[in-house]
Amino acid sequence: MTTPKSARRSWKAYLPILAWGRTYDRDALTNDLVAAVIVTIMLIPQSLAYALLAGLPAEMGLYASILPLVAYAIFGTSRALAVGPVAVISLMTAASVGAVAAQGTAGYVVAAITLAFLSGVFLILMGVFRLGFLANLLSHPIVSGFITASGIIIAASQLKHIFGIQADGHNLLDLLISLISGIAGTNPITLAIGVVSTAFLFWVRKGLKPLLSRAGLRPRLADILAKAGPVAAVAATTLAAWGLDLGAAGVKLVGTVPQGLPPLSLPSFAPDLVLALIGPAALISLIGFVESVSVAQTLAARKRQRIDPDQELIGLGASNVAAAFTGGYPVTGGFARSVVNFDAGAETPAAGAFTAVGLAVATLLLTPLLAFLPQATLAATIIVAVLSLIDFSILKKTWAYSKPDFIAVASTILATLSLGVEIGVSVGVVLSILIHLYRTSKPHMAIVGRVPGTEHYRNVRRHAVITQPGIVSLRVDESLYFANARYLEDYVYDLVATRPDIRHVVLACPAVNLIDMSALESLEAIDRRLTDMGVKLHLSEVKGPVMDALRRTDFLEHLSGKVFLSHHMAMCELAGPGPGDQAPLAAQ
């Protein structure tokens, strides 16, 4: 049986690998292999560190960076996005899983795997039903505020490893209290390792590449060596811990990391656990998608490529499901690793698959060497990585541009710092919706007049324009829906009540993209009341989709006035023959 052509196109749309795979050549292979080597070197210490941040065994970070990369290479649309554990998602995982199981137990690991599965299913369903727009519930300023606060919490949570003490807490206050309580037990050797590693990694980020360039190395080789800085810190401190037997001196080490490929694992389908994690899974999915698609779009734009946000949902969903079945935890597209992948010359998602092969080899051959790796080194790696996420300038920008946005950002930061990441992001979502409702509930409306010598109509308060006696032209600069329908009614009634000479009210609708049922009922009420007052209601410049909706009702049959194609046509017809223009109004 032959598959219809449209169906074949539909299936291919879900497998972007079929598109870029047809043109894959030797040059792309070479570039992808080089990028994979660089990203693999970067991901080994980073994956271990993020797993510890999530409160999970270190090897789960490696597991979450192998098969998910392969899944994304098959289903994702970005040529440079590198999928795996990231700081913010790891922190959210710790907060979510910590609420249902104790850290260090088998139940904690199972809950993390289940969280990855639920996140994957949620993302795939969003992609299949093309619900990528739901990510718009999180405005960019609020996401920036949430990531800034999360970065602070992440950095604070790693200080316990720098000092070599016990501390816990999912918000900044609890963490600081716990750190202060245990500061007396600081291990001097651990502190020295942590401080030196942090200082070295900061220097590597800013100073190593210029130094290597001055030494005569080519820019690309200098950049590769600079990116490998964390590996140097890992190697040096691991060697020191092994040679000096620092574990016996109280320095906390990563310990034995299982050698071998990721194991097959199954999420739990226990109803109580699923119900407890479904909400956090939805939040993690939204945050992960927003972070990932922002990076993917930025990198794609640099090469004049494009991504499909809905297919990205499926790609990320498949990656999370893959993580769940191979001993991993929730993943998304990481900013730092994706930029490194892009800068290293990755041409296609195959670079991610090659990176997965490199990490698989590392789990087979290198994990015995990681047993002596100090946790303070991994903590330093996380601190240096997340401090770049902290951006308090968003407060200054929003204060200068929009006070409601400032309130939303500041509230999100404070809620995240004081109450934890889940409540913080929930506050961000709610505030985003409330700000939208607040802004659109009182839409900007302007009485407009004709600019002399033109057919253009502008606000009488901003321009010297010509108006017609007995006619009010009211431009509505927002779609009309339940939240602002009553506001429109009150505005029109007040306007007509203060102008007894009015005989025609023309609603100019060039910015109206929607009239919902509530707004339609308000328009009907306005028309009836104006008719009783001897005033006719007219509409102008109504968009096609809005007219289509109005024609499906009897509103146009009962409308006291007319619907005009252009506002100028309305004014010419309603003004009648002969000069009747009033003198231009002074601009205010």
Tab-separated table of C-alpha atoms in Angstrom, residues 110-495:
chain	number	residue	atom	x	y	z
A	110	VAL	CA	14.033	6.392	41.166
A	111	ALA	CA	12.186	9.675	41.698
A	112	ALA	CA	14.781	11.556	39.589
A	113	ILE	CA	14.443	9.004	36.786
A	114	THR	CA	10.655	9.267	36.982
A	115	LEU	CA	10.877	13.053	36.874
A	116	ALA	CA	12.890	12.811	33.648
A	117	PHE	CA	10.279	10.489	32.138
A	118	LEU	CA	7.359	12.722	33.093
A	119	SER	CA	9.175	15.786	31.754
A	120	GLY	CA	9.841	13.940	28.500
A	121	VAL	CA	6.223	12.899	28.077
A	122	PHE	CA	5.032	16.416	28.893
A	123	LEU	CA	7.409	17.925	26.283
A	124	ILE	CA	6.471	15.401	23.598
A	125	LEU	CA	2.752	16.003	24.117
A	126	MET	CA	3.315	19.760	23.900
A	127	GLY	CA	5.205	19.253	20.645
A	128	VAL	CA	2.654	16.910	19.077
A	129	PHE	CA	-0.190	19.303	19.904
A	130	ARG	CA	1.946	22.326	18.921
A	131	LEU	CA	1.762	23.942	22.345
A	132	GLY	CA	5.139	25.655	22.250
A	133	PHE	CA	3.370	28.959	22.803
A	134	LEU	CA	2.821	27.948	26.442
A	135	ALA	CA	6.430	28.908	27.068
A	136	ASN	CA	5.330	32.489	26.441
A	137	LEU	CA	3.680	32.394	29.851
A	138	LEU	CA	7.178	33.135	31.117
A	139	SER	CA	8.253	36.584	29.979
A	140	HIS	CA	11.950	37.157	29.282
A	141	PRO	CA	12.472	39.547	32.234
A	142	ILE	CA	10.898	37.051	34.640
A	143	VAL	CA	12.997	34.185	33.257
A	144	SER	CA	16.096	36.375	33.691
A	145	GLY	CA	15.090	37.137	37.269
A	146	PHE	CA	14.444	33.474	38.027
A	147	ILE	CA	17.782	32.367	36.535
A	148	THR	CA	19.610	35.115	38.450
A	149	ALA	CA	18.093	34.006	41.751
A	150	SER	CA	18.715	30.340	40.902
A	151	GLY	CA	22.341	31.141	40.128
A	152	ILE	CA	22.752	32.691	43.577
A	153	ILE	CA	21.167	29.663	45.263
A	154	ILE	CA	23.300	27.249	43.229
A	155	ALA	CA	26.516	29.097	44.092
A	156	ALA	CA	25.533	29.224	47.777
A	157	SER	CA	24.669	25.513	47.777
A	158	GLN	CA	28.189	24.664	46.602
A	159	LEU	CA	29.943	26.551	49.383
A	160	LYS	CA	29.512	23.542	51.665
A	161	HIS	CA	31.819	21.575	49.364
A	162	ILE	CA	34.302	24.448	49.260
A	163	PHE	CA	34.459	24.535	53.071
A	164	GLY	CA	34.122	20.784	53.496
A	165	ILE	CA	31.125	20.989	55.842
A	166	GLN	CA	27.543	19.727	56.016
A	167	ALA	CA	24.817	22.142	54.949
A	168	ASP	CA	21.457	21.890	53.240
A	169	GLY	CA	18.417	23.919	52.243
A	170	HIS	CA	16.473	24.755	49.095
A	171	ASN	CA	16.380	28.519	49.561
A	172	LEU	CA	19.049	31.098	50.258
A	173	LEU	CA	18.078	31.784	53.875
A	174	ASP	CA	18.145	28.108	54.870
A	175	LEU	CA	21.455	27.621	53.086
A	176	LEU	CA	23.100	30.612	54.788
A	177	ILE	CA	21.870	29.560	58.232
A	178	SER	CA	23.127	26.021	57.632
A	179	LEU	CA	26.499	27.254	56.356
A	180	ILE	CA	26.999	29.593	59.304
A	181	SER	CA	26.101	26.811	61.735
A	182	GLY	CA	28.697	24.462	60.265
A	183	ILE	CA	31.459	26.931	59.411
A	184	ALA	CA	33.433	25.955	62.512
A	185	GLY	CA	33.992	22.509	61.023
A	186	THR	CA	35.748	23.816	57.930
A	187	ASN	CA	38.423	21.495	56.545
A	188	PRO	CA	41.496	23.678	55.732
A	189	ILE	CA	42.771	21.410	52.963
A	190	THR	CA	39.342	21.246	51.322
A	191	LEU	CA	39.058	25.032	51.572
A	192	ALA	CA	42.463	25.445	49.947
A	193	ILE	CA	41.514	23.136	47.076
A	194	GLY	CA	38.181	24.916	46.588
A	195	VAL	CA	39.596	28.446	46.673
A	196	VAL	CA	42.557	27.662	44.402
A	197	SER	CA	40.358	25.768	41.925
A	198	THR	CA	37.802	28.602	41.824
A	199	ALA	CA	40.502	31.233	41.313
A	200	PHE	CA	42.172	29.123	38.616
A	201	LEU	CA	38.902	28.565	36.739
A	202	PHE	CA	38.054	32.268	36.859
A	203	TRP	CA	41.497	33.051	35.460
A	204	VAL	CA	41.120	30.399	32.750
A	205	ARG	CA	37.844	31.961	31.565
A	206	LYS	CA	39.378	35.406	31.098
A	207	GLY	CA	43.151	35.180	31.052
A	208	LEU	CA	44.331	31.893	29.540
A	209	LYS	CA	43.293	32.450	25.931
A	210	PRO	CA	45.036	35.882	25.615
A	211	LEU	CA	48.131	34.388	27.260
A	212	LEU	CA	48.232	31.482	24.812
A	213	SER	CA	47.635	33.831	21.881
A	214	ARG	CA	50.553	35.995	22.943
A	215	ALA	CA	52.645	32.836	23.138
A	216	GLY	CA	52.038	32.290	19.429
A	217	LEU	CA	49.247	29.700	19.391
A	218	ARG	CA	46.619	29.939	16.721
A	219	PRO	CA	43.331	31.454	17.976
A	220	ARG	CA	41.318	28.249	17.596
A	221	LEU	CA	43.896	26.101	19.390
A	222	ALA	CA	44.156	28.720	22.144
A	223	ASP	CA	40.371	28.695	22.506
A	224	ILE	CA	40.283	24.880	22.720
A	225	LEU	CA	42.939	24.812	25.434
A	226	ALA	CA	41.128	27.551	27.373
A	227	LYS	CA	37.889	25.555	27.223
A	228	ALA	CA	39.788	22.564	28.623
A	229	GLY	CA	40.695	24.519	31.777
A	230	PRO	CA	38.264	22.613	34.040
A	231	VAL	CA	39.833	19.336	32.896
A	232	ALA	CA	43.238	20.640	34.022
A	233	ALA	CA	41.804	21.509	37.433
A	234	VAL	CA	40.199	18.078	37.700
A	235	ALA	CA	43.406	16.297	36.693
A	236	ALA	CA	45.637	18.316	39.039
A	237	THR	CA	43.440	18.013	42.116
A	238	THR	CA	42.689	14.344	41.475
A	239	LEU	CA	46.408	13.592	41.200
A	240	ALA	CA	47.097	15.558	44.386
A	241	ALA	CA	44.303	13.772	46.271
A	242	TRP	CA	45.659	10.375	45.153
A	243	GLY	CA	49.336	11.116	45.740
A	244	LEU	CA	48.880	12.834	49.102
A	245	ASP	CA	46.042	10.584	50.307
A	246	LEU	CA	43.867	13.642	50.992
A	247	GLY	CA	40.841	11.443	51.628
A	248	ALA	CA	42.425	10.360	54.882
A	249	ALA	CA	42.800	14.042	55.802
A	250	GLY	CA	39.046	14.578	55.629
A	251	VAL	CA	38.834	15.850	52.055
A	252	LYS	CA	35.551	14.628	50.543
A	253	LEU	CA	36.112	12.789	47.272
A	254	VAL	CA	33.696	11.707	44.555
A	255	GLY	CA	34.382	8.103	45.449
A	256	THR	CA	33.915	5.016	43.354
A	257	VAL	CA	32.142	5.703	40.069
A	258	PRO	CA	30.693	2.574	38.420
A	259	GLN	CA	32.564	1.598	35.272
A	260	GLY	CA	30.544	0.746	32.198
A	261	LEU	CA	27.816	1.982	29.899
A	262	PRO	CA	24.594	3.469	31.285
A	263	PRO	CA	22.309	0.786	32.714
A	264	LEU	CA	18.785	0.230	31.528
A	265	SER	CA	16.373	1.759	34.037
A	266	LEU	CA	12.646	2.132	34.419
A	267	PRO	CA	10.672	5.038	35.869
A	268	SER	CA	8.195	4.335	38.621
A	269	PHE	CA	4.508	4.442	37.804
A	270	ALA	CA	3.367	4.459	41.430
A	271	PRO	CA	0.339	6.796	41.492
A	272	ASP	CA	1.462	8.681	44.599
A	273	LEU	CA	4.909	9.414	43.146
A	274	VAL	CA	3.556	10.401	39.731
A	275	LEU	CA	1.032	12.797	41.285
A	276	ALA	CA	3.740	14.331	43.466
A	277	LEU	CA	6.066	14.902	40.510
A	278	ILE	CA	3.683	15.864	37.694
A	279	GLY	CA	3.590	19.538	38.706
A	280	PRO	CA	7.369	19.904	39.104
A	281	ALA	CA	7.813	18.026	35.804
A	282	ALA	CA	5.635	20.597	34.027
A	283	LEU	CA	7.608	23.499	35.510
A	284	ILE	CA	10.953	21.881	34.691
A	285	SER	CA	9.750	21.263	31.136
A	286	LEU	CA	8.720	24.883	30.632
A	287	ILE	CA	11.910	26.319	32.114
A	288	GLY	CA	14.076	23.851	30.211
A	289	PHE	CA	12.288	24.555	26.940
A	290	VAL	CA	12.559	28.338	27.340
A	291	GLU	CA	16.282	28.104	28.096
A	292	SER	CA	16.919	25.614	25.313
A	293	VAL	CA	14.941	27.295	22.546
A	294	SER	CA	16.477	30.683	23.370
A	295	VAL	CA	19.983	29.252	22.922
A	296	ALA	CA	18.981	27.321	19.805
A	297	GLN	CA	17.419	30.361	18.137
A	298	THR	CA	20.398	32.565	18.950
A	299	LEU	CA	22.907	30.110	17.490
A	300	ALA	CA	20.743	29.334	14.455
A	301	ALA	CA	20.450	33.042	13.637
A	302	ARG	CA	24.240	33.351	13.436
A	303	LYS	CA	24.265	30.970	10.463
A	304	ARG	CA	20.943	32.102	8.994
A	305	GLN	CA	19.352	28.824	9.933
A	306	ARG	CA	16.019	28.239	11.593
A	307	ILE	CA	14.590	25.921	14.193
A	308	ASP	CA	11.082	24.583	14.667
A	309	PRO	CA	10.023	25.286	18.294
A	310	ASP	CA	7.334	22.588	18.255
A	311	GLN	CA	9.774	19.988	16.918
A	312	GLU	CA	12.271	21.182	19.538
A	313	LEU	CA	9.729	20.150	22.156
A	314	ILE	CA	9.695	16.655	20.680
A	315	GLY	CA	13.502	16.572	20.511
A	316	LEU	CA	13.873	17.624	24.138
A	317	GLY	CA	11.081	15.264	25.162
A	318	ALA	CA	12.794	12.335	23.451
A	319	SER	CA	16.053	13.282	25.192
A	320	ASN	CA	14.384	13.212	28.607
A	321	VAL	CA	12.694	9.886	27.925
A	322	ALA	CA	16.076	8.526	26.823
A	323	ALA	CA	17.600	9.813	30.069
A	324	ALA	CA	14.867	8.097	32.079
A	325	PHE	CA	15.596	4.695	30.505
A	326	THR	CA	19.387	4.971	30.868
A	327	GLY	CA	19.792	6.006	34.499
A	328	GLY	CA	19.720	9.769	33.939
A	329	TYR	CA	17.653	12.698	35.159
A	330	PRO	CA	15.988	15.754	33.494
A	331	VAL	CA	18.045	17.410	30.745
A	332	THR	CA	17.766	20.361	28.399
A	333	GLY	CA	19.897	22.395	25.992
A	334	GLY	CA	22.730	24.042	27.927
A	335	PHE	CA	23.970	27.534	27.102
A	336	ALA	CA	27.672	27.052	27.812
A	337	ARG	CA	28.064	23.647	26.139
A	338	SER	CA	26.009	24.736	23.098
A	339	VAL	CA	28.126	27.849	22.598
A	340	VAL	CA	31.296	25.745	22.886
A	341	ASN	CA	29.813	23.256	20.403
A	342	PHE	CA	28.997	26.097	17.997
A	343	ASP	CA	32.360	27.833	18.369
A	344	ALA	CA	34.184	24.519	17.911
A	345	GLY	CA	32.643	24.240	14.449
A	346	ALA	CA	29.741	21.795	14.852
A	347	GLU	CA	27.890	21.557	11.539
A	348	THR	CA	25.039	19.184	12.393
A	349	PRO	CA	23.388	17.432	15.361
A	350	ALA	CA	25.713	14.517	14.592
A	351	ALA	CA	28.300	16.369	16.705
A	352	GLY	CA	26.094	15.593	19.702
A	353	ALA	CA	25.982	11.909	18.772
A	354	PHE	CA	29.774	11.824	18.496
A	355	THR	CA	29.991	13.541	21.878
A	356	ALA	CA	27.798	10.778	23.281
A	357	VAL	CA	30.263	8.201	21.932
A	358	GLY	CA	33.122	10.082	23.616
A	359	LEU	CA	31.298	10.133	26.939
A	360	ALA	CA	30.439	6.439	26.606
A	361	VAL	CA	34.135	5.701	26.146
A	362	ALA	CA	34.862	7.824	29.235
A	363	THR	CA	32.414	5.780	31.323
A	364	LEU	CA	34.169	2.607	30.168
A	365	LEU	CA	37.772	3.698	30.646
A	366	LEU	CA	38.105	6.811	32.809
A	367	THR	CA	35.683	6.406	35.697
A	368	PRO	CA	38.177	4.553	37.956
A	369	LEU	CA	40.369	7.661	37.831
A	370	LEU	CA	37.533	9.841	39.166
A	371	ALA	CA	37.369	8.166	42.567
A	372	PHE	CA	40.009	10.569	43.955
A	373	LEU	CA	38.418	13.705	42.476
A	374	PRO	CA	37.718	16.220	45.298
A	375	GLN	CA	34.124	17.394	45.476
A	376	ALA	CA	35.497	20.891	46.106
A	377	THR	CA	36.844	20.935	42.538
A	378	LEU	CA	33.437	20.078	41.103
A	379	ALA	CA	31.866	22.735	43.341
A	380	ALA	CA	34.322	25.294	41.967
A	381	THR	CA	33.360	24.256	38.435
A	382	ILE	CA	29.676	24.871	39.206
A	383	ILE	CA	30.265	28.199	40.966
A	384	VAL	CA	32.312	29.609	38.095
A	385	ALA	CA	29.722	28.391	35.559
A	386	VAL	CA	26.635	29.752	37.308
A	387	LEU	CA	28.003	33.146	38.280
A	388	SER	CA	27.777	34.070	34.607
A	389	LEU	CA	24.006	33.511	34.882
A	390	ILE	CA	23.585	36.201	37.526
A	391	ASP	CA	22.453	39.459	35.973
A	392	PHE	CA	21.159	42.154	38.300
A	393	SER	CA	21.142	44.672	35.447
A	394	ILE	CA	17.664	43.360	34.584
A	395	LEU	CA	16.394	45.197	37.678
A	396	LYS	CA	17.828	48.504	36.471
A	397	LYS	CA	16.508	47.994	32.938
A	398	THR	CA	12.984	47.107	34.009
A	399	TRP	CA	12.862	49.932	36.574
A	400	ALA	CA	13.718	52.458	33.846
A	401	TYR	CA	11.399	50.970	31.223
A	402	SER	CA	8.410	49.392	32.968
A	403	LYS	CA	7.517	49.479	36.644
A	404	PRO	CA	5.131	46.476	36.403
A	405	ASP	CA	7.939	44.424	34.845
A	406	PHE	CA	10.277	45.571	37.616
A	407	ILE	CA	7.804	44.473	40.276
A	408	ALA	CA	7.427	41.099	38.557
A	409	VAL	CA	11.187	40.533	38.238
A	410	ALA	CA	11.927	41.675	41.787
A	411	SER	CA	9.112	39.504	43.161
A	412	THR	CA	10.362	36.475	41.228
A	413	ILE	CA	13.906	36.964	42.525
A	414	LEU	CA	12.740	37.425	46.113
A	415	ALA	CA	10.318	34.480	45.948
A	416	THR	CA	12.985	32.200	44.495
A	417	LEU	CA	15.612	33.236	47.041
A	418	SER	CA	13.301	33.043	50.038
A	419	LEU	CA	10.886	30.237	49.149
A	420	GLY	CA	12.759	28.042	46.667
A	421	VAL	CA	12.919	27.496	42.938
A	422	GLU	CA	9.532	25.825	42.417
A	423	ILE	CA	7.592	28.567	44.161
A	424	GLY	CA	9.800	31.165	42.497
A	425	VAL	CA	9.032	30.001	38.980
A	426	SER	CA	5.338	29.587	39.873
A	427	VAL	CA	5.292	33.192	41.078
A	428	GLY	CA	6.910	34.182	37.778
A	429	VAL	CA	4.236	32.416	35.717
A	430	VAL	CA	1.382	33.916	37.739
A	431	LEU	CA	2.871	37.400	37.603
A	432	SER	CA	3.398	37.154	33.839
A	433	ILE	CA	-0.285	36.346	33.374
A	434	LEU	CA	-1.444	39.025	35.810
A	435	ILE	CA	0.701	41.693	34.147
A	436	HIS	CA	-0.723	40.758	30.755
A	437	LEU	CA	-4.273	40.932	32.099
A	438	TYR	CA	-3.546	44.245	33.829
A	439	ARG	CA	-2.095	45.832	30.703
A	440	THR	CA	-4.789	44.616	28.353
A	441	SER	CA	-7.693	45.222	30.744
A	442	LYS	CA	-7.291	48.961	30.208
A	443	PRO	CA	-6.287	49.205	26.548
A	444	HIS	CA	-4.985	52.409	25.087
A	445	MET	CA	-7.753	54.202	23.189
A	446	ALA	CA	-7.391	57.479	21.383
A	447	ILE	CA	-9.727	59.996	19.785
A	448	VAL	CA	-8.220	60.541	16.348
A	449	GLY	CA	-8.463	63.188	13.652
A	450	ARG	CA	-7.144	63.593	10.111
A	451	VAL	CA	-3.653	64.911	9.554
A	452	PRO	CA	-4.098	67.892	7.154
A	453	GLY	CA	-3.348	67.024	3.544
A	454	THR	CA	-3.373	63.278	4.144
A	455	GLU	CA	-5.724	60.358	4.732
A	456	HIS	CA	-3.933	59.433	7.959
A	457	TYR	CA	-5.587	59.707	11.368
A	458	ARG	CA	-3.678	60.371	14.562
A	459	ASN	CA	-4.293	61.034	18.267
A	460	VAL	CA	-5.746	64.515	18.831
A	461	ARG	CA	-3.589	64.831	21.950
A	462	ARG	CA	-0.355	64.297	20.047
A	463	HIS	CA	-0.899	65.937	16.661
A	464	ALA	CA	-2.526	68.982	15.047
A	465	VAL	CA	-5.400	67.217	13.298
A	466	ILE	CA	-8.789	67.945	11.745
A	467	THR	CA	-11.985	66.577	13.323
A	468	GLN	CA	-15.587	66.511	12.149
A	469	PRO	CA	-18.445	67.996	14.222
A	470	GLY	CA	-20.866	65.392	15.528
A	471	ILE	CA	-18.464	62.517	14.788
A	472	VAL	CA	-16.107	60.859	17.249
A	473	SER	CA	-13.372	58.630	15.852
A	474	LEU	CA	-12.121	56.267	18.536
A	475	ARG	CA	-9.112	54.074	17.782
A	476	VAL	CA	-8.856	50.923	19.913
A	477	ASP	CA	-5.241	49.771	20.279
A	478	GLU	CA	-5.848	46.304	21.697
A	479	SER	CA	-7.786	43.152	20.969
A	480	LEU	CA	-11.161	43.089	22.696
A	481	TYR	CA	-11.816	40.255	25.127
A	482	PHE	CA	-13.428	39.514	28.489
A	483	ALA	CA	-10.865	41.434	30.541
A	484	ASN	CA	-11.346	44.779	28.768
A	485	ALA	CA	-14.871	44.540	27.370
A	486	ARG	CA	-16.439	46.439	30.279
A	487	TYR	CA	-13.704	49.076	30.128
A	488	LEU	CA	-14.640	49.780	26.496
A	489	GLU	CA	-18.300	50.136	27.432
A	490	ASP	CA	-17.565	52.629	30.207
A	491	TYR	CA	-15.168	54.618	28.016
A	492	VAL	CA	-17.692	55.018	25.190
A	493	TYR	CA	-20.579	55.864	27.546
A	494	ASP	CA	-18.532	58.514	29.354
A	495	LEU	CA	-17.385	59.972	26.047
